[in-house]
Amino acid sequence: MAAKGAGKGKVTTQTLRERKANGERIAALTAYDHLFASLLDQAGVDVLLVGDSVATVMQGRDTTVPVTMDQMVYHCELVRRGANRALVVGDLPFLSYQVSVTDALRNAGRMLKEGHAEAVKLEGGRAFVPTVEKLVQAGIPVMGHLGLTPQSINQFGTYKTRGTGAAEQATLIDDAKALEQAGAFAIVLEKVPADLGRRMAEATSVPIIGIGAGPHTDGQILVTHDMLGMFTRFRPRFVRRYRELADEIAGAISGYCDDVRNGTFPSSDESY
Ligand code: KIV
């Protein structure tokens, strides 16, 4: 069943701008495969981000740094085939857009041509204005990502809250305005104080989609496997768990193992 307020039509970058203009919030989640994409799409999620978090959630890596462009294209293609209504955004992985604008254009183009994404996301502020401009000119919608930028973990050394001091807050607001000016259609804002989330949403006309950025942003995004309680390796404070599926799955699997071992599966009804 679709969520209340989901709306019926296909979600586009234009829809998201209109949502902000009308004061309607955007519900976004991550997806990495066809099955989850179709479940989330049918339930009324507006934006499916094929996040580079696939590295930590699905590949068992410690950070998002190792995931490759080929792997992201592969996951994007699976998700796109499961999504009829939601906007599908492919995350550009580490070093796929930082080397040169030409490189970024080629890789973002692959995300659309081979992964069938409808937009791409990249991390960073003013330094990436020429890249955002080039992609937008080429017809590739770009979502920015500010605040905590996990691809830079080796530089920062910590996943602590960003934008806690006045200078960093001013930089983040300027970065958001610069991305908007360059043509980004939305910006993910990760792990900043709630008041900064509100100020950044007020300072821009493009939607600010928060993750750990408080209740005043124009939308929210979470990692699906976090909010379903499937990924339990770490639990940021900003994650609300709507289910505890890791426990459910463990219960189901141990029940199956018991039934096989004690001979109660399969029954005569389950046999030919
Ligand atoms: O990769 C990802 O899942 C993300 C979200 C946390 C926004 O970038």
Short mmCIF file of N, CA, C and O and ligand atoms in Angstrom, two decimals, residues 30 32 49 51-54 64 91 121 123 145 188 190 211 221 223, ligand 1:
data_model
loop_
_atom_site.label_atom_id
_atom_site.label_comp_id
_atom_site.label_asym_id
_atom_site.label_seq_id
_atom_site.Cartn_x
_atom_site.Cartn_y
_atom_site.Cartn_z
N THR A 30 17.34 4.50 0.69
CA THR A 30 18.32 3.87 -0.19
C THR A 30 17.76 2.55 -0.72
O THR A 30 16.90 1.92 -0.09
N TYR A 32 19.34 -0.97 -3.20
CA TYR A 32 20.51 -1.53 -3.90
C TYR A 32 20.13 -2.64 -4.87
O TYR A 32 20.99 -3.15 -5.58
N LEU A 49 17.66 6.29 -3.54
CA LEU A 49 19.08 6.57 -3.74
C LEU A 49 19.84 5.25 -3.77
O LEU A 49 19.80 4.49 -2.80
N GLY A 51 22.76 4.24 -3.02
CA GLY A 51 23.84 4.88 -2.26
C GLY A 51 25.14 4.08 -2.33
O GLY A 51 25.12 2.84 -2.43
N ASP A 52 26.25 4.81 -2.22
CA ASP A 52 27.53 4.09 -2.11
C ASP A 52 27.63 3.40 -0.74
O ASP A 52 28.57 2.63 -0.49
N SER A 53 26.63 3.62 0.12
CA SER A 53 26.53 2.85 1.36
C SER A 53 26.35 1.37 1.07
O SER A 53 26.45 0.54 1.98
N VAL A 54 26.10 1.02 -0.19
CA VAL A 54 26.09 -0.39 -0.59
C VAL A 54 27.39 -1.07 -0.13
O VAL A 54 27.41 -2.26 0.17
N THR A 64 32.73 3.63 2.68
CA THR A 64 32.16 3.65 1.33
C THR A 64 33.24 3.79 0.25
O THR A 64 32.93 3.72 -0.94
N ASP A 91 24.48 7.17 -6.85
CA ASP A 91 25.56 7.83 -6.13
C ASP A 91 26.88 7.65 -6.90
O ASP A 91 27.25 6.51 -7.23
N LYS A 121 24.28 11.67 -7.63
CA LYS A 121 24.62 12.42 -6.41
C LYS A 121 26.14 12.45 -6.27
O LYS A 121 26.79 11.46 -6.59
N GLU A 123 29.36 14.16 -3.51
CA GLU A 123 29.67 14.80 -2.23
C GLU A 123 30.57 16.01 -2.44
O GLU A 123 31.52 15.94 -3.22
N HIS A 145 25.62 16.76 -1.80
CA HIS A 145 25.69 16.08 -0.49
C HIS A 145 26.67 16.86 0.38
O HIS A 145 27.87 16.91 0.07
N VAL A 188 21.49 16.56 -0.26
CA VAL A 188 21.44 15.74 0.95
C VAL A 188 22.30 16.45 2.00
O VAL A 188 23.41 16.91 1.70
N GLU A 190 23.86 15.80 5.74
CA GLU A 190 24.06 14.68 6.69
C GLU A 190 24.68 15.15 8.00
O GLU A 190 25.71 15.85 8.02
N ILE A 211 19.57 13.82 6.65
CA ILE A 211 19.80 12.53 7.32
C ILE A 211 20.58 12.89 8.58
O ILE A 211 21.74 13.31 8.49
N ILE A 221 16.03 11.29 4.45
CA ILE A 221 16.50 10.04 3.84
C ILE A 221 17.14 9.19 4.93
O ILE A 221 17.76 9.74 5.86
N VAL A 223 19.08 5.05 5.42
CA VAL A 223 19.50 3.80 4.80
C VAL A 223 18.43 2.76 5.15
O VAL A 223 18.13 2.54 6.33
O1 KIV B 1 25.22 6.32 0.37
C1 KIV B 1 24.23 6.64 1.03
O2 KIV B 1 23.44 5.79 1.46
C2 KIV B 1 24.01 8.05 1.30
C3 KIV B 1 22.91 8.38 2.25
C4 KIV B 1 23.39 8.15 3.63
C5 KIV B 1 22.40 9.75 2.06
O3 KIV B 1 24.70 8.88 0.81
#
